[in-house]
Coordinates of C-alpha atoms and ligand atoms in Angstrom, one line a residue:
M1 CA -16.6 -4.2 30.7
S2 CA -13.2 -2.1 31.0
K3 CA -11.9 -0.8 28.5
I4 CA -8.2 -1.7 26.9
Q5 CA -5.5 0.7 27.5
M6 CA -3.2 2.1 25.2
S7 CA 0.3 3.7 26.4
V8 CA 2.0 5.2 23.5
P9 CA -0.5 6.6 21.1
L10 CA -1.0 5.7 17.1
V11 CA -0.4 8.6 14.3
E12 CA -4.7 9.2 12.6
M13 CA -4.4 10.7 9.9
D14 CA -7.7 12.3 8.9
G15 CA -9.3 12.2 5.0
D16 CA -12.0 13.0 2.5
E17 CA -15.1 12.1 1.3
M18 CA -16.8 8.8 2.0
T19 CA -14.0 7.0 3.4
R20 CA -14.4 10.4 6.0
I21 CA -17.4 8.8 7.1
L22 CA -16.7 5.1 6.9
W23 CA -13.5 6.8 9.3
K24 CA -15.9 8.1 12.0
M25 CA -18.4 5.0 12.0
I26 CA -15.1 2.3 12.7
K27 CA -14.0 4.4 15.1
D28 CA -17.6 5.0 17.2
E29 CA -19.2 1.5 16.4
L30 CA -16.2 -0.7 16.2
I31 CA -13.1 0.2 18.3
L32 CA -14.0 3.4 20.9
P33 CA -16.9 0.9 22.8
Y34 CA -13.7 -1.7 23.7
V35 CA -10.2 0.2 23.3
D36 CA -9.8 3.6 25.5
L37 CA -8.1 4.9 22.2
K38 CA -5.1 6.9 22.0
T39 CA -4.3 9.1 18.9
E40 CA -2.3 12.2 18.2
Y41 CA -4.8 13.7 15.4
Y42 CA -4.2 15.3 11.9
D43 CA -6.5 16.4 9.6
L44 CA -5.4 15.4 6.4
G45 CA -9.1 16.4 4.5
L46 CA -7.9 18.6 1.5
E47 CA -9.8 21.8 3.6
N48 CA -7.3 21.7 6.7
R49 CA -4.5 21.0 4.5
N50 CA -5.0 24.1 2.3
N51 CA -6.3 26.1 5.9
T52 CA -2.4 24.9 6.8
D53 CA -0.8 25.5 3.0
D54 CA -0.4 21.4 3.7
K55 CA 2.3 21.8 6.8
V56 CA -0.4 19.4 8.5
T57 CA 0.8 16.9 5.6
V58 CA 4.7 17.2 6.6
D59 CA 3.5 17.4 10.1
S60 CA 2.2 13.8 10.2
A61 CA 4.3 12.4 8.3
N62 CA 7.1 13.9 10.9
A63 CA 4.9 12.5 13.8
T64 CA 4.9 9.4 12.0
I65 CA 8.9 8.5 12.6
K66 CA 8.0 10.3 16.0
Y67 CA 5.8 7.5 17.3
G68 CA 6.3 4.6 14.5
V69 CA 2.6 3.5 13.7
A70 CA 0.2 5.8 11.5
V71 CA -3.5 4.6 10.7
K72 CA -4.4 7.0 7.1
C73 CA -7.5 7.5 5.6
A74 CA -8.3 8.4 1.9
T75 CA -7.2 12.0 0.3
I76 CA -8.4 13.6 -2.1
T77 CA -5.3 14.5 -4.7
P78 CA -6.5 17.6 -6.0
N79 CA -6.6 17.9 -9.9
A80 CA -8.0 21.4 -11.8
A81 CA -11.7 20.4 -10.7
R82 CA -11.0 19.7 -6.9
V83 CA -8.7 23.5 -6.6
K84 CA -12.3 24.7 -8.2
E85 CA -14.7 22.5 -5.8
Y86 CA -12.5 23.2 -2.5
N87 CA -11.6 26.7 -3.8
L88 CA -7.7 25.8 -3.5
K89 CA -5.1 28.0 -2.8
E90 CA -3.0 25.9 -5.3
M91 CA -3.3 22.3 -6.7
W92 CA -1.6 20.5 -3.8
K93 CA 0.5 17.6 -3.9
S94 CA -0.2 14.3 -3.4
P95 CA -0.5 13.5 0.9
N96 CA 0.7 9.8 0.1
G97 CA 3.4 11.3 -2.5
T98 CA 4.6 13.7 0.6
I99 CA 4.5 11.4 3.8
R100 CA 6.6 8.8 0.9
A101 CA 9.1 11.2 0.2
I102 CA 9.9 11.7 4.0
L103 CA 9.3 7.7 5.5
D104 CA 11.1 6.9 2.3
G105 CA 9.5 3.6 1.9
T106 CA 7.7 0.8 -0.1
V107 CA 4.5 -0.5 0.1
F108 CA 3.2 -3.8 0.1
R109 CA -0.6 -4.8 -0.5
T110 CA -2.2 -7.9 0.9
P111 CA -5.8 -9.5 -0.6
I112 CA -7.8 -9.8 2.5
T113 CA -9.7 -13.5 1.5
V114 CA -12.5 -14.9 2.5
N115 CA -14.0 -18.4 1.6
N116 CA -16.4 -17.3 -0.3
V117 CA -15.0 -15.1 -3.0
K118 CA -12.8 -17.5 -5.3
P119 CA -10.4 -15.8 -6.4
C120 CA -9.4 -16.2 -10.5
V121 CA -6.5 -18.1 -10.3
S122 CA -7.7 -21.5 -8.9
N123 CA -4.2 -22.4 -7.2
W124 CA -4.3 -19.5 -5.6
K125 CA -4.7 -20.8 -1.9
K126 CA -3.1 -18.0 0.0
P127 CA -2.7 -14.3 -0.1
I128 CA -0.3 -13.3 -2.5
T129 CA 1.7 -9.7 -1.5
L130 CA 2.6 -7.3 -3.6
A131 CA 5.6 -4.7 -2.6
R132 CA 6.3 -2.1 -5.1
H133 CA 9.4 -0.1 -4.8
A134 CA 7.9 3.6 -5.2
Y135 CA 11.1 4.9 -6.9
G136 CA 12.6 6.0 -10.0
D137 CA 12.9 4.2 -13.2
V138 CA 10.1 4.8 -16.2
Y139 CA 8.2 7.3 -13.5
K140 CA 11.2 10.1 -13.6
N141 CA 12.2 8.9 -17.0
A142 CA 13.5 11.7 -20.2
E143 CA 12.3 11.0 -23.3
I144 CA 13.1 12.7 -27.0
K145 CA 10.7 11.5 -30.0
V146 CA 13.4 11.4 -32.4
P147 CA 12.7 14.0 -36.4
G148 CA 15.2 12.0 -38.3
P149 CA 18.6 10.4 -38.8
G150 CA 21.4 11.3 -35.7
V151 CA 22.9 9.7 -33.2
A152 CA 21.9 8.9 -29.7
K153 CA 24.6 9.0 -26.5
L154 CA 24.1 8.0 -23.2
V155 CA 26.1 10.8 -21.3
F156 CA 27.3 11.1 -17.6
T157 CA 29.5 14.2 -16.1
A158 CA 30.7 13.5 -13.4
A159 CA 31.5 15.8 -10.1
D160 CA 34.5 16.4 -11.3
G161 CA 33.9 16.7 -14.4
T162 CA 34.9 13.0 -15.9
V163 CA 32.7 12.2 -18.9
T164 CA 31.3 8.9 -19.2
E165 CA 29.4 7.9 -22.7
E166 CA 27.9 5.0 -24.1
L167 CA 26.4 5.2 -27.7
I168 CA 22.3 4.5 -28.0
H169 CA 22.0 4.4 -31.0
E170 CA 22.5 5.9 -34.7
F171 CA 19.4 7.3 -36.6
K172 CA 18.8 6.1 -40.1
G173 CA 15.2 7.8 -39.7
P174 CA 12.9 9.1 -36.6
G175 CA 12.4 7.1 -34.0
I176 CA 11.8 7.6 -29.6
I177 CA 14.5 7.5 -26.9
Q178 CA 14.2 7.0 -23.2
G179 CA 16.6 7.6 -20.3
M180 CA 16.1 6.9 -16.6
H181 CA 17.5 6.2 -13.3
N182 CA 17.5 4.8 -9.5
T183 CA 19.9 5.4 -6.8
L184 CA 21.8 2.5 -4.7
D185 CA 19.9 4.1 -1.3
S186 CA 16.7 3.8 -2.9
I187 CA 17.1 0.8 -4.5
T188 CA 18.6 -0.2 -0.4
N189 CA 16.2 0.9 0.8
F190 CA 13.1 -1.2 -1.0
A191 CA 15.0 -4.5 -0.7
K192 CA 15.5 -3.7 3.4
S193 CA 12.1 -3.1 3.8
C194 CA 11.0 -6.2 2.1
F195 CA 13.7 -8.4 4.0
N196 CA 12.1 -7.2 7.2
F197 CA 8.4 -7.2 5.8
A198 CA 9.2 -11.2 5.0
I199 CA 10.7 -11.7 8.5
D200 CA 7.6 -9.3 10.5
T201 CA 4.8 -11.9 8.3
K202 CA 7.4 -14.8 8.0
Q203 CA 6.4 -15.6 4.4
D204 CA 9.1 -16.2 2.0
L205 CA 10.3 -13.2 -0.4
W206 CA 10.1 -13.4 -3.9
F207 CA 12.2 -10.5 -6.2
A208 CA 12.8 -10.6 -9.9
T209 CA 13.9 -8.6 -12.7
K210 CA 15.7 -8.7 -16.0
D211 CA 19.1 -9.0 -15.0
T212 CA 19.8 -11.5 -18.0
I213 CA 19.0 -8.1 -20.7
S214 CA 19.9 -5.5 -18.0
K215 CA 22.6 -6.3 -17.1
K216 CA 23.9 -3.1 -15.6
Y217 CA 20.9 -1.9 -14.2
D218 CA 18.6 -4.2 -13.5
H219 CA 21.6 -6.2 -12.6
T220 CA 22.2 -3.7 -10.0
F221 CA 19.3 -3.9 -8.1
K222 CA 20.1 -8.2 -7.8
D223 CA 23.4 -7.4 -6.9
V224 CA 21.9 -5.0 -4.0
F225 CA 19.5 -7.7 -3.1
Q226 CA 22.1 -10.6 -2.2
D227 CA 24.3 -8.6 -1.3
L228 CA 22.5 -7.4 2.0
Y229 CA 21.3 -10.6 2.2
D230 CA 24.0 -12.3 2.5
K231 CA 25.4 -9.9 4.5
E232 CA 22.5 -8.4 6.8
Y233 CA 19.6 -11.2 6.8
K234 CA 20.2 -14.7 6.0
N235 CA 20.9 -15.9 9.6
K236 CA 17.3 -14.6 10.8
F237 CA 15.7 -16.1 7.6
E238 CA 17.5 -19.9 8.1
E239 CA 16.4 -19.1 11.8
L240 CA 12.8 -18.5 10.5
G241 CA 12.4 -21.1 7.8
I242 CA 11.5 -18.9 5.1
K243 CA 13.4 -18.4 1.7
Y244 CA 14.6 -15.9 -0.3
F245 CA 14.2 -16.5 -3.9
Y246 CA 15.6 -14.7 -7.2
T247 CA 14.0 -15.3 -10.5
L248 CA 14.1 -13.9 -14.1
I249 CA 10.8 -11.4 -13.8
D250 CA 9.0 -13.5 -17.0
D251 CA 9.8 -17.1 -14.6
A252 CA 8.2 -15.1 -11.6
V253 CA 5.3 -14.7 -13.8
A254 CA 5.1 -17.9 -15.1
R255 CA 5.4 -19.3 -11.8
V256 CA 3.2 -16.7 -9.5
V257 CA 0.5 -18.8 -11.2
K258 CA 1.4 -22.4 -10.7
E259 CA 1.9 -21.8 -6.5
E260 CA -0.7 -21.5 -3.8
G261 CA 0.5 -18.4 -2.9
G262 CA 1.7 -16.9 0.9
F263 CA 4.9 -15.3 -0.3
I264 CA 5.8 -11.8 -0.6
W265 CA 6.6 -10.7 -4.1
A266 CA 9.1 -7.8 -4.6
C267 CA 8.2 -5.8 -7.9
K268 CA 10.7 -2.7 -9.6
N269 CA 7.9 0.6 -9.7
Y270 CA 6.6 -0.8 -13.5
D271 CA 6.5 -4.2 -12.8
G272 CA 4.7 -3.2 -9.3
D273 CA 2.3 -0.8 -10.9
V274 CA 0.8 -3.7 -13.6
M275 CA 1.9 -7.0 -11.4
S276 CA -0.2 -5.2 -8.1
D277 CA -3.4 -4.6 -10.4
M278 CA -3.4 -8.2 -11.6
V279 CA -3.2 -9.6 -8.3
S280 CA -6.0 -7.5 -6.6
S281 CA -7.6 -7.8 -9.2
A282 CA -7.5 -11.6 -9.6
F283 CA -8.1 -11.9 -5.7
G284 CA -11.1 -10.3 -5.4
S285 CA -11.6 -6.3 -5.5
L286 CA -9.4 -3.3 -3.9
S287 CA -12.0 -2.1 -1.4
M288 CA -10.6 -6.2 0.3
M289 CA -6.8 -4.9 0.5
T290 CA -4.5 -4.3 2.9
S291 CA -1.8 -1.7 2.4
V292 CA 0.7 -0.5 4.3
L293 CA 3.7 1.7 4.0
V294 CA 7.0 0.3 5.4
S295 CA 10.1 2.4 6.6
P296 CA 13.3 1.6 6.3
K297 CA 13.4 3.5 9.4
G298 CA 11.6 1.4 11.4
V299 CA 8.0 3.1 11.0
Y300 CA 4.6 2.0 10.0
E301 CA 2.3 3.7 7.9
Y302 CA -1.4 1.7 7.3
E303 CA -4.4 2.8 5.4
A304 CA -6.6 1.3 2.8
A305 CA -5.3 0.7 -0.8
H306 CA -8.5 2.7 -2.7
G307 CA -9.2 6.2 -3.1
T308 CA -11.7 8.8 -1.2
I309 CA -14.9 6.6 -2.7
Q310 CA -16.3 9.9 -4.6
R311 CA -19.4 9.0 -6.3
H312 CA -20.6 7.1 -3.1
Y313 CA -19.9 10.5 -0.9
Y314 CA -22.1 12.8 -3.5
R315 CA -24.8 10.0 -2.9
Y316 CA -24.6 10.1 0.8
L317 CA -24.7 14.1 0.1
E318 CA -28.5 13.3 -0.9
G319 CA -29.4 12.2 1.8
E320 CA -28.1 8.1 1.0
E321 CA -27.2 5.9 3.7
P322 CA -24.1 4.7 3.4
K323 CA -23.8 0.9 1.6
S324 CA -19.4 1.3 0.6
N325 CA -17.3 -1.4 1.4
P326 CA -14.9 -0.5 4.5
V327 CA -13.3 -3.7 5.2
A328 CA -10.0 -2.2 3.6
T329 CA -10.2 0.6 5.9
I330 CA -11.2 -1.4 8.8
F331 CA -8.4 -3.3 8.6
A332 CA -6.0 -0.4 8.1
W333 CA -7.4 0.3 11.1
T334 CA -6.5 -3.4 13.0
G335 CA -3.2 -3.6 11.4
A336 CA -1.8 -0.5 13.1
L337 CA -3.7 -1.6 16.9
K338 CA -2.3 -4.8 16.1
K339 CA 1.4 -2.8 15.4
R340 CA 1.1 -0.1 18.2
G341 CA 0.2 -3.8 20.5
E342 CA 3.1 -5.7 19.2
L343 CA 5.8 -2.3 19.3
D344 CA 4.4 -1.9 23.1
G345 CA 4.2 -4.7 24.6
N346 CA 0.6 -4.6 24.6
K347 CA -1.3 -8.4 24.1
E348 CA -4.9 -7.2 24.5
L349 CA -4.4 -4.4 22.0
S350 CA -2.8 -6.5 19.7
E351 CA -5.6 -9.1 20.4
F352 CA -8.3 -6.6 20.0
G353 CA -7.3 -6.0 16.6
G354 CA -6.6 -10.0 15.4
R355 CA -10.9 -10.5 16.7
L356 CA -12.1 -7.7 14.8
E357 CA -10.1 -8.8 12.1
K358 CA -11.7 -12.2 12.5
A359 CA -15.7 -11.1 13.3
V360 CA -15.2 -8.9 10.2
I361 CA -13.8 -12.1 7.9
K362 CA -16.6 -14.3 9.7
T363 CA -19.2 -11.9 9.3
I364 CA -18.5 -12.1 4.8
E365 CA -17.7 -15.3 5.1
S366 CA -21.6 -15.6 6.8
G367 CA -23.1 -14.3 3.6
V368 CA -23.8 -10.5 4.9
M369 CA -21.7 -7.9 3.0
T370 CA -21.5 -4.8 0.9
A371 CA -23.2 -4.6 -2.5
D372 CA -19.4 -4.4 -4.3
L373 CA -18.5 -7.7 -2.9
A374 CA -22.1 -9.2 -3.3
R375 CA -21.4 -8.8 -7.0
S376 CA -18.3 -11.6 -7.0
A377 CA -19.7 -14.1 -3.8
V378 CA -20.8 -17.0 -4.1
G379 CA -23.2 -19.6 -2.5
D380 CA -27.0 -19.5 -1.6
N381 CA -26.7 -17.1 1.5
I382 CA -25.4 -13.9 -0.1
K383 CA -27.4 -10.8 1.6
T384 CA -26.3 -7.4 1.2
V385 CA -26.5 -4.8 3.3
N386 CA -26.1 -1.4 4.1
T387 CA -22.6 -0.2 6.1
K388 CA -24.2 0.3 9.4
Q389 CA -25.5 -3.3 9.0
F390 CA -22.6 -4.7 8.0
F391 CA -21.5 -3.2 11.3
D392 CA -24.2 -4.3 13.6
A393 CA -23.3 -7.6 12.4
I394 CA -19.5 -7.5 12.8
K395 CA -20.4 -6.7 16.5
A396 CA -22.3 -9.4 16.7
N397 CA -19.8 -11.7 15.3
M398 CA -17.5 -10.1 18.3
Ligands
NAP401 P1 -12.1 5.0 -5.9 O1 -12.1 5.5 -4.5 O2 -10.8 3.7 -5.7 O3 -13.2 4.4 -6.6 C1 -13.7 3.9 -7.7 C2 -14.6 3.4 -7.6 O4 -14.5 2.5 -6.8 C3 -15.9 3.3 -6.5 O5 -16.8 4.7 -7.3 C4 -16.6 2.5 -6.7 O6 -17.3 1.8 -7.4 C5 -15.9 1.8 -6.3 N1 -15.3 1.5 -4.6 C6 -14.1 1.8 -4.3 N2 -13.8 1.4 -2.9 C7 -14.8 1.4 -2.3 C8 -15.4 0.6 -1.5 N3 -15.0 0.9 -0.2 N4 -16.5 0.0 -1.5 C9 -17.5 0.1 -2.4 N5 -17.1 0.7 -3.8 C10 -16.1 0.8 -3.7 O7 -11.7 6.8 -6.3 P2 -12.0 7.6 -7.2 O8 -13.4 7.7 -6.6 O9 -12.6 7.8 -8.7 O10 -11.7 8.2 -6.6 C11 -11.9 9.3 -5.5 C12 -10.8 10.3 -4.9 O11 -9.8 9.3 -4.3 C13 -9.7 10.4 -6.2 O12 -9.4 12.7 -5.4 C14 -8.2 10.1 -5.5 O13 -7.2 11.2 -5.5 C15 -8.1 9.8 -4.5 N6 -7.2 8.5 -4.3 C16 -7.0 8.3 -2.9 C17 -6.1 7.1 -3.0 C18 -4.8 7.2 -1.2 O14 -5.8 8.4 -0.6 N7 -4.8 5.8 -0.8 C19 -6.1 6.4 -3.4 C20 -7.2 6.1 -4.9 C21 -7.2 7.5 -5.4 P3 -19.1 2.2 -7.8 O15 -19.2 3.2 -8.1 O16 -19.3 1.5 -9.2 O17 -19.6 1.7 -6.2
MG402 MG1 -1.9 1.3 -11.9

């Protein structure tokens, strides 16, 4: 059998711990036998980030802008314990944060659904994709604990010296204050990524804020989305028969559980943080989620939504066979291969990505799965296997 050829490389960002082991297994067992894989390889493993003073992370993000599609393995975000464990020169920043700052995007997360793991919400028949704005609001706030009586004001001094003031509250006693911001650039990029993703995946787009209460802050989000939709996206949406739907955040929450799914739900940063955990756990688990960073620069970075599965890795180092669920990492690869195929007009490559995804789903639906999933699966044919056995079953189904 001749292997599928590639014309443009994928940017390959290798990572850490258990997912680094899964990464190699996926390539060796599921991709290299079928595809003449071309990648530009960046080792984002913590050791190499430390050796290169984290330059490798920046280089990998710039390569993504150059080539258009990246696939990323989970990576350690160092804390004090990791600095000691890996003898680090410094506590390097989160690679995802560094990459997002360069690519400036929105993260889309979609549950991978199978017919023997039922969502907790019985109405849900199709996946719901969460699109989370990843900049500003409460995540970049300023706070003060008010000790006693006094006046709190919001003050903005323009570059030309003009001062705008707004009274927040006249405190009669102790209390708390919070200041937060966002930028028109970031909100516009967020909106563009969402509209483009809806077009790419031919799904309706929902967006919700609390604009009735927050008449300037949240209302600006609403206006930016609506203006952009009217000016740049309306025709394309109508052509594809998909809808842009805006509503209040509380109304959205009430409606989401009554719908059958199959749409994208765009959320402000905090709403997205809370709602993506709710949606993913109600659908199954983080090891059954796809995650892609879509940049307004028109480039894509695919990854798994979970971390490096540290506890499994330590057991692996003690000699235990890998037992982790590789599905999210496999889907990072298939997502990237399918997108590469689409951009390059390489139908064989796209079809291979789709075939591998189908084989994974078929394997799980036939009852063969790793232990994490078996815990929540229904049916009397469930067979719990380790990672290697899971790969063998997938290969048989391919
Ligand atoms: P984690 O990797 O998400 O794993 C937490 C637990 O979830 C595991 O111990 C395991 O539970 C379960 N789990 C997650 N993925 C699984 C899979 N594929 N198959 C089976 N079970 C799975 O979080 P962590 O171990 O606490 O974090 C390790 C490192 O990941 C940290 O250094 C953190 O910085 C990093 N991290 C990276 C990313 C990223 O690169 N995108 C995201 C989050 C965290 P059981 O032990 O009960 O089996
Ligand atoms: Mg969270």
